[in-house]
Short mmCIF file of C-alpha atoms and ligand atoms in Angstrom, two decimals:
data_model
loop_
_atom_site.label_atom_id
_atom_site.label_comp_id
_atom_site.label_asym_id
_atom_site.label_seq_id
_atom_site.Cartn_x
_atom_site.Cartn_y
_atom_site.Cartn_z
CA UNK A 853 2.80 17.69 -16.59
CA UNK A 854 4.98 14.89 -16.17
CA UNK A 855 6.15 12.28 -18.67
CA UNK A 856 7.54 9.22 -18.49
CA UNK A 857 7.84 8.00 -21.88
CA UNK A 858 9.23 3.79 -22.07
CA UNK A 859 10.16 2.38 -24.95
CA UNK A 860 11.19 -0.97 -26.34
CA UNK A 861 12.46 -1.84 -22.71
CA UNK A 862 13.97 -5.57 -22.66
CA UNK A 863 16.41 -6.33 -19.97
CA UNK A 864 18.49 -9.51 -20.13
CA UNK A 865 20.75 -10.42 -16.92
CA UNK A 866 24.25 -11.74 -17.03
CA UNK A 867 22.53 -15.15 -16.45
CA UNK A 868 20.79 -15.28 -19.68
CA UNK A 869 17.21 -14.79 -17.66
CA UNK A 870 15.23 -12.75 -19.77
CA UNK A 871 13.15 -10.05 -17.18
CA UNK A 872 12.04 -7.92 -19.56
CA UNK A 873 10.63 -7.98 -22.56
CA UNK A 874 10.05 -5.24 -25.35
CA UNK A 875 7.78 -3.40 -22.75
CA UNK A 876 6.50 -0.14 -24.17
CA UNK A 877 4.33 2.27 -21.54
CA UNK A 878 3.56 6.11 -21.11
CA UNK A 879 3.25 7.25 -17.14
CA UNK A 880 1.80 10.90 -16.94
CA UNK A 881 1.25 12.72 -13.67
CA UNK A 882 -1.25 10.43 -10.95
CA UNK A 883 -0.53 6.90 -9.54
CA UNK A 884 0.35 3.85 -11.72
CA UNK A 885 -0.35 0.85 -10.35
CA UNK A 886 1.84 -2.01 -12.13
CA UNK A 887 0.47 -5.25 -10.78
CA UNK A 888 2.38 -8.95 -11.49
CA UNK A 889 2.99 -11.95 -9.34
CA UNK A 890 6.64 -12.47 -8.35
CA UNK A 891 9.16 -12.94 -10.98
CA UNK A 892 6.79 -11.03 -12.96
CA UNK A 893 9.81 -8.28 -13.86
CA UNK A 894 8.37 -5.17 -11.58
CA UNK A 895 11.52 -4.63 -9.99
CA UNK A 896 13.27 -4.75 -13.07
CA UNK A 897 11.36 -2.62 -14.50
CA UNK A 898 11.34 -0.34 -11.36
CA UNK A 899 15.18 -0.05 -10.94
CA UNK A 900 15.31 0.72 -14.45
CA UNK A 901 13.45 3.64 -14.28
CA UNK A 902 15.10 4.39 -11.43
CA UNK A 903 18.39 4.53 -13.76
CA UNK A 904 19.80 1.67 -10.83
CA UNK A 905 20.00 -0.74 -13.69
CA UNK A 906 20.59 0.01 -17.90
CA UNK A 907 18.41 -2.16 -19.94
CA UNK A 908 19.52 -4.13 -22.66
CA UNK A 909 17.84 -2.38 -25.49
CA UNK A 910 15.26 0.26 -25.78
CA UNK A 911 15.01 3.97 -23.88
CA UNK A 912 12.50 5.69 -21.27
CA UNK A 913 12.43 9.34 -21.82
CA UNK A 914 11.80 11.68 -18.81
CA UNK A 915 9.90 14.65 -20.26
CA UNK A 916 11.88 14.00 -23.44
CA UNK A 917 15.29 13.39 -22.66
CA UNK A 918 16.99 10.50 -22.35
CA UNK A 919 17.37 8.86 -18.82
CA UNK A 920 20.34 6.28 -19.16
CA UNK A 921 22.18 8.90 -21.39
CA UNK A 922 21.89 11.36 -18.63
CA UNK A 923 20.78 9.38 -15.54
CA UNK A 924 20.24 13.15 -13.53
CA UNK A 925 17.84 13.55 -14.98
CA UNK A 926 15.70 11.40 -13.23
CA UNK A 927 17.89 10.83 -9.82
CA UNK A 928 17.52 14.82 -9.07
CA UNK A 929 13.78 14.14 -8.87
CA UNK A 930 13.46 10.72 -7.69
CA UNK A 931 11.75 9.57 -4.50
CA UNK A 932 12.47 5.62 -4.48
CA UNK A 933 11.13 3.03 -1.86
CA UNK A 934 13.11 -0.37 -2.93
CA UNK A 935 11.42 -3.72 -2.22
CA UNK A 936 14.03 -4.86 0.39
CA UNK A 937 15.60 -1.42 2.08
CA UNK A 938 18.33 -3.20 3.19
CA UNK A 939 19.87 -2.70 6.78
CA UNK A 940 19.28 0.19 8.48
CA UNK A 941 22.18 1.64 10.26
CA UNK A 942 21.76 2.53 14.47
CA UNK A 943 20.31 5.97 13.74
CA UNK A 944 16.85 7.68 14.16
CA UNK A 945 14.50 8.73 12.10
CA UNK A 946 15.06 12.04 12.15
CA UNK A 947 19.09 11.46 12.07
CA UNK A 948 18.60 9.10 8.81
CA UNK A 949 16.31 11.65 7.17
CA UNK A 950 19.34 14.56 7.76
CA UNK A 951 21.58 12.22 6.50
CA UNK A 952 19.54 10.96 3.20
CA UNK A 953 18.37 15.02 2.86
CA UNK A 954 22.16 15.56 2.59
CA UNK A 955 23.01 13.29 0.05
CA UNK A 956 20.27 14.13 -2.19
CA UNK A 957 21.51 17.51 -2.11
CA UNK A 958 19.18 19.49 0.80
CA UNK A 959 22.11 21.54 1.82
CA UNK A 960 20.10 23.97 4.28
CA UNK A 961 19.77 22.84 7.46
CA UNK A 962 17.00 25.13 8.18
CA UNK A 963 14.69 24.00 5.12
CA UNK A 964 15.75 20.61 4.95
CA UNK A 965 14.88 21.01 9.51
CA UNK A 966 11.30 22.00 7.98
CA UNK A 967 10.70 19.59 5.40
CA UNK A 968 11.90 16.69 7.52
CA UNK A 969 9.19 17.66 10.18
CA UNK A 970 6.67 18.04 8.12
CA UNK A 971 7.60 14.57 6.15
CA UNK A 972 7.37 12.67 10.38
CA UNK A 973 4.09 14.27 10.79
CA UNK A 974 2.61 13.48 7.28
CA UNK A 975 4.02 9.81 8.35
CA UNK A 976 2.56 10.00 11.25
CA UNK A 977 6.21 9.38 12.65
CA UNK A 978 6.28 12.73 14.48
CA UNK A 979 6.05 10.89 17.77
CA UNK A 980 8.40 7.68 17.32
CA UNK A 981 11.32 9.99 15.22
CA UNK A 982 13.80 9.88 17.79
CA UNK A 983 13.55 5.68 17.75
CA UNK A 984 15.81 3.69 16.15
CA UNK A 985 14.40 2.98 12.34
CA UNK A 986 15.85 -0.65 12.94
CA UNK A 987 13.63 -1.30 15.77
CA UNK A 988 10.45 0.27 13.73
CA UNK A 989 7.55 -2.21 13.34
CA UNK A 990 6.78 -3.34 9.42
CA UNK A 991 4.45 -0.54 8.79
CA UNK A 992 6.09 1.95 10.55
CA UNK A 993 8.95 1.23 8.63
CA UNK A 994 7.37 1.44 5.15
CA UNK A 995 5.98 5.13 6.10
CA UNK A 996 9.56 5.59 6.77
CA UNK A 997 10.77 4.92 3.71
CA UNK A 998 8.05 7.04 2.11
CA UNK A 999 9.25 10.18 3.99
CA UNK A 1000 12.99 9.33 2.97
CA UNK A 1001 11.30 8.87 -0.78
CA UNK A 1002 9.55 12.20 -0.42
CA UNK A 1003 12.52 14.31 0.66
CA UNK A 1004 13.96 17.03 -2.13
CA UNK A 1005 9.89 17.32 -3.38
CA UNK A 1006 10.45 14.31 -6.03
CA UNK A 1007 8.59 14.18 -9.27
CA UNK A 1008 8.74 11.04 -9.77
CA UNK A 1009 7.96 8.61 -6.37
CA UNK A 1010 8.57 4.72 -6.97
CA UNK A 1011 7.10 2.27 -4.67
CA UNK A 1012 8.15 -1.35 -4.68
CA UNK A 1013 5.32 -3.33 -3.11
CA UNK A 1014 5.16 -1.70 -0.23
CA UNK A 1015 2.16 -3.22 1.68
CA UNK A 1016 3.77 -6.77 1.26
CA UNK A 1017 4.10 -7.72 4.53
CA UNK A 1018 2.06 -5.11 5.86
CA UNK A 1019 -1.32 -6.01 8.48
CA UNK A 1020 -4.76 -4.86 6.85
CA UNK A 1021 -4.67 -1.89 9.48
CA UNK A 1022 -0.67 -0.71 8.60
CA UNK A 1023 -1.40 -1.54 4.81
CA UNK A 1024 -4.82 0.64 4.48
CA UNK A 1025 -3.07 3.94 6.27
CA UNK A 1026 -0.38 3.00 3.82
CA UNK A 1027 -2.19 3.36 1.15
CA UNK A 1028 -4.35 6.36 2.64
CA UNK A 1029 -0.69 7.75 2.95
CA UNK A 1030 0.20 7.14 -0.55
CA UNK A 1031 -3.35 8.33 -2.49
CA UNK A 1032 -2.56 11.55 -0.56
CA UNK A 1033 0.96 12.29 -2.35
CA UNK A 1034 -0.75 14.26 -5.26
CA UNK A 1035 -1.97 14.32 -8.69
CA UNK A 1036 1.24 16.50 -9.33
CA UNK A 1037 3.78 13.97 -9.44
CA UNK A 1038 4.56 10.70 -11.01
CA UNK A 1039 3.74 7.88 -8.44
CA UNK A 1040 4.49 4.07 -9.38
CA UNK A 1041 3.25 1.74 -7.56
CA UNK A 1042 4.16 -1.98 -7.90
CA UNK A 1043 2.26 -4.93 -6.15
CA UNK A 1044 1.07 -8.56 -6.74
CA UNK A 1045 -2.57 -7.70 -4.19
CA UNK A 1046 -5.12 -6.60 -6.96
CA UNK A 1047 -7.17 -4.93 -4.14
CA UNK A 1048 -4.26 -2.11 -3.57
CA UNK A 1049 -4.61 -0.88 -7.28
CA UNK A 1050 -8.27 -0.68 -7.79
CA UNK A 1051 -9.43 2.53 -5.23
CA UNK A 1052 -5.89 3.81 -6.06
CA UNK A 1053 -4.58 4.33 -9.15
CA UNK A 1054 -6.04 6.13 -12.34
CA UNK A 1055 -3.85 3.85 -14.59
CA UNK A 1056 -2.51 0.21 -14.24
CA UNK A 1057 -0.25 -2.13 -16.27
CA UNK A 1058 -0.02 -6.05 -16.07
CA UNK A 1059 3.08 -7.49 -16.32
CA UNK A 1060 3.34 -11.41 -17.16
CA UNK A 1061 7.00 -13.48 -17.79
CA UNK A 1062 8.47 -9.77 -18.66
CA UNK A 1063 5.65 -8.76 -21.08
CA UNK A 1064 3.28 -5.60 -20.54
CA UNK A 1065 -0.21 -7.63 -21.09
CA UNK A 1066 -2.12 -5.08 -21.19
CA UNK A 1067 -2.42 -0.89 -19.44
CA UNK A 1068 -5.22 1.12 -19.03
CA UNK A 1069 -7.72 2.58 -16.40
CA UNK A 1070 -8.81 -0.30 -13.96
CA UNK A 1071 -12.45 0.89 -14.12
CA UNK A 1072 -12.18 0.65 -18.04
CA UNK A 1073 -10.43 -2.63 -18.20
CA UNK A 1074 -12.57 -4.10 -16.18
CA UNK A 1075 -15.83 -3.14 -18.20
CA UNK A 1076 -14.16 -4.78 -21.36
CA UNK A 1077 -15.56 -7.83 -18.44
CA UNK A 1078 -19.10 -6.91 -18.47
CA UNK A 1079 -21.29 -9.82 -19.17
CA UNK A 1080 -18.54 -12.53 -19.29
CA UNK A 1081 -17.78 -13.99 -16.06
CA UNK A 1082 -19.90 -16.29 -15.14
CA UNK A 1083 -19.58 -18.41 -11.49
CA UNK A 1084 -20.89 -22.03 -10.17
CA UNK A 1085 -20.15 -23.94 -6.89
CA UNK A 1086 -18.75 -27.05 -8.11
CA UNK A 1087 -17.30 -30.13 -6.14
CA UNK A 1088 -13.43 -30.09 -6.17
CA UNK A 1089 -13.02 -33.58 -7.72
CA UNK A 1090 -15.03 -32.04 -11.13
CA UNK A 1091 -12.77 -29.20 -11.26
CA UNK A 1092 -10.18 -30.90 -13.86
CA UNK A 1093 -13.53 -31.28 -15.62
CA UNK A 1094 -14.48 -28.01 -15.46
CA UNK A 1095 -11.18 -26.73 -16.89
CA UNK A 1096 -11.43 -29.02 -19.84
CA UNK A 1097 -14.89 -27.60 -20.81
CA UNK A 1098 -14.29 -23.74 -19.92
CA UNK A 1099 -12.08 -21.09 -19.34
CA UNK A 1100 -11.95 -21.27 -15.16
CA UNK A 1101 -10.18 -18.10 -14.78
CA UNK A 1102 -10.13 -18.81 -11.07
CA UNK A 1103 -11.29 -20.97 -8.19
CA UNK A 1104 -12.17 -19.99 -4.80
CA UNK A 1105 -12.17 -22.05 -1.96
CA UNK A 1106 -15.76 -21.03 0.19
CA UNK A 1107 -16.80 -22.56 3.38
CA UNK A 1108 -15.10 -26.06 2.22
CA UNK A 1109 -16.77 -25.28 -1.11
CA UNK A 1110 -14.73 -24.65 -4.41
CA UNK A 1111 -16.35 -22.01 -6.18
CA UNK A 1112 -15.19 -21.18 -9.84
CA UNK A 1113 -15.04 -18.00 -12.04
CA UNK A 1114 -15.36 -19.03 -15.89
CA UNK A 1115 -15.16 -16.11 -18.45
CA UNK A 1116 -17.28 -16.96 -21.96
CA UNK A 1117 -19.40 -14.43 -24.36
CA UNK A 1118 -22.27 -16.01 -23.22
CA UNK A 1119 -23.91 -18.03 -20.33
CA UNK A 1120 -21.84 -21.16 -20.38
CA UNK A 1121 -25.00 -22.80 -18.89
CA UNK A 1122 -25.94 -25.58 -16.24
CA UNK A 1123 -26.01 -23.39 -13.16
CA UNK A 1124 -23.44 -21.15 -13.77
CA UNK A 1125 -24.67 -17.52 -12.19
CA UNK A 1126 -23.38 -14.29 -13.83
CA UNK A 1127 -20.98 -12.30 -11.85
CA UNK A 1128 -20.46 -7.92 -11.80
CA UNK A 1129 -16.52 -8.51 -12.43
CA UNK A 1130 -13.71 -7.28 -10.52
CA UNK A 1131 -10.26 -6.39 -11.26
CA UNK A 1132 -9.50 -9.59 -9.74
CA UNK A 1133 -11.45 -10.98 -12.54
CA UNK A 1134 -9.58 -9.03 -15.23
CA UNK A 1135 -6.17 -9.68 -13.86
CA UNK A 1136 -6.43 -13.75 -13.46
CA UNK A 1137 -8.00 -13.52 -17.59
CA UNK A 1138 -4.83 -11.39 -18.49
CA UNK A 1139 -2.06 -13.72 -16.87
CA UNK A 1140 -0.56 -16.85 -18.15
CA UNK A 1141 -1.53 -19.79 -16.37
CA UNK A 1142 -4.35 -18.43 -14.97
CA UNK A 1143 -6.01 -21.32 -14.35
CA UNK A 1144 -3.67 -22.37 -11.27
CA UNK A 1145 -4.83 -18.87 -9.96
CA UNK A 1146 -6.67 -19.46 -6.65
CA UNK A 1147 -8.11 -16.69 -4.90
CA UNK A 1148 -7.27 -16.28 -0.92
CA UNK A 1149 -10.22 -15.12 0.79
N1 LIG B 165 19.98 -9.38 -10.61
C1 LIG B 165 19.36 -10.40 -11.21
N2 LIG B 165 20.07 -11.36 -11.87
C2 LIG B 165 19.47 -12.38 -12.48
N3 LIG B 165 18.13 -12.56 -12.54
C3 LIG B 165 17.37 -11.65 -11.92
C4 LIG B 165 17.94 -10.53 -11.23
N4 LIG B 165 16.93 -9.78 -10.71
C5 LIG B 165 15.79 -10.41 -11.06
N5 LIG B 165 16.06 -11.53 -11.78
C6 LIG B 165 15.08 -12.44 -12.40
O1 LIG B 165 14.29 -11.67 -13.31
C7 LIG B 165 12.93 -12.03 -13.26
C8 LIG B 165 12.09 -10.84 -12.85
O2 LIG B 165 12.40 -10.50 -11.50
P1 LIG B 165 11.84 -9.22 -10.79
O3 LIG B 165 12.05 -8.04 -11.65
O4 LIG B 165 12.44 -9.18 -9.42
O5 LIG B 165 10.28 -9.54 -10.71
P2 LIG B 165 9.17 -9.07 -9.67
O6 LIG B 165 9.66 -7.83 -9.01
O7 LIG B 165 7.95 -8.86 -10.49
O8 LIG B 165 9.00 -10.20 -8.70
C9 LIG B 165 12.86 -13.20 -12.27
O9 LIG B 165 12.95 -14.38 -13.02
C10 LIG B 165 14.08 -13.01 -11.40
O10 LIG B 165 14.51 -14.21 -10.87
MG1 LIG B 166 9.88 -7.36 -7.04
#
């Protein structure tokens, strides 16, 4: 078993922004979801588990020891998909996974030869690997990077949102990909779609303005919901009305219709329907300013 032990993390940039704040977390062995809108701090939080970034104050301990005393640790068993890769250079798949295998220490041509062909037909890759990565579509490209990410068997596998950007089809074999990585290693998975954590991930964490809100099992968070979320069709104009009188934890726009979600102990009343809630439901009562949360559908 795998341990990823964070502690006290803050992390202050050279701009005074504060990203991070005192965030405290354990990640065992299984996917982590860690779910936050944007500026939220998951890439901060990401790169410095990644030991790309030191924080300011506190520690994460990989299976005890110290990563940022002895970043090794953690980069000899890393697998790391960054939000933006970058540029890729004029090279194939298969040329850029020799060339990554290399640098992360697969010296034997015939093993590393094996593992990369196994990694393009995981992908599903197998048949585009002598294309250029460059001229890859969106979600080819993110199963690239999680065959770079898997190469050297990583323990630890960090995915910055990775289906942002991706079509429903690319973003579901994505995730198919993903969920079939193994209970063996530490997978991280950041993303601001709720709907990518639920099916997923056996533990989730919500970070808000730098601040873990809250962690726990989806399925268990979201019972703490049971019997509180209550919905009503309302006209738009009596929404500011609405959000004087309850807690609207989010509005929905249906067939020209504005339908609202308002979370209370019990039945707030006048029409208002009970709803079976979602982690949707859960993650727009956890975040700050939740009431400008408005659901896509
Ligand atoms: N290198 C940086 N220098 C200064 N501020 C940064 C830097 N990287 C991120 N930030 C700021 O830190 C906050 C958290 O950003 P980030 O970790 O990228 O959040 P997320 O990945 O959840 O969108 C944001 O306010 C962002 O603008
Ligand atoms: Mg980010």
């Amino acid at each position: 078993m795998n341990t990823l032990d964070i502690q006290h993390i803050s992390k202050i940039y050279p701009n005074g922004t504060k990203a991070l704040n005192d965030v405290s977390l354990t990640i065992n062995n299984g996917m982590f979801g860690l779910l936050g809108a944007n500026g939220a701090g998951k890439s901060s939080l990401m790169r410095t588990i990644a030991t790309l970034q030191s924080p300011s104050s506190g520690t994460i301990l990989f299976n005890g020891e110290d990563i940022h005393k002895n970043p090794d640790i953690v980069r000899k068993v890393l697998g790391y998909l960054p939000q933006e890769f970058g540029v890729y250079p004029k090279s194939s798949a298969v040329e850029l996974l020799h060339h990554i295998g290399v640098m992360k220490g697969l010296l034997n041509k015939e093993k590393r030869s094996q593992q990369i062909e196994n990694l393009l037909h995981q992908t599903n890759l197998w048949e585009h690997r002598k294309k250029y990565v460059h001229t890859y579509s969106g979600g080819m490209r993110q199963r690239f990077g999680i065959a770079q990410a898997l190469l050297g068997d990583p323990q630890i596998i960090i995915v910055d949102e990775p289906t942002a950007g991706l079509d429903p089809e690319e973003r579901h074999r994505f995730l198919n990909l993903l969920s079939k990585i193994g209970e063996n290693i530490i997978v991280i998975l950041s993303t601001h779609i709720v709907a990518d954590i639920y099916n997923l991930c056996s533990n989730m964490g919500v970070l808000d303005c730098g601040q873990l809100v809250v962690h726990g099992s989806p399925a268990k968070l979201v019972e703490t919901l049971e019997g509180k979320i209550w919905r009503k069709t309302i006209s738009a104009g009596d929404l500011s009305h609405y959000r004087k009188e309850h807690k609207v934890i989010s509005t929905r726009l249906i067939a020209g219709k504005t339908q609202i979600h308002v979370k209370a102990e019990s039945s707030p009343g006048n029409d208002f329907e009970a709803v079976t809630p979602t982690l949707e439901d859960y993650y727009f009562s956890m975040v700050s300013n939740s009431e400008l949360q408005t659901v896509g559908v």
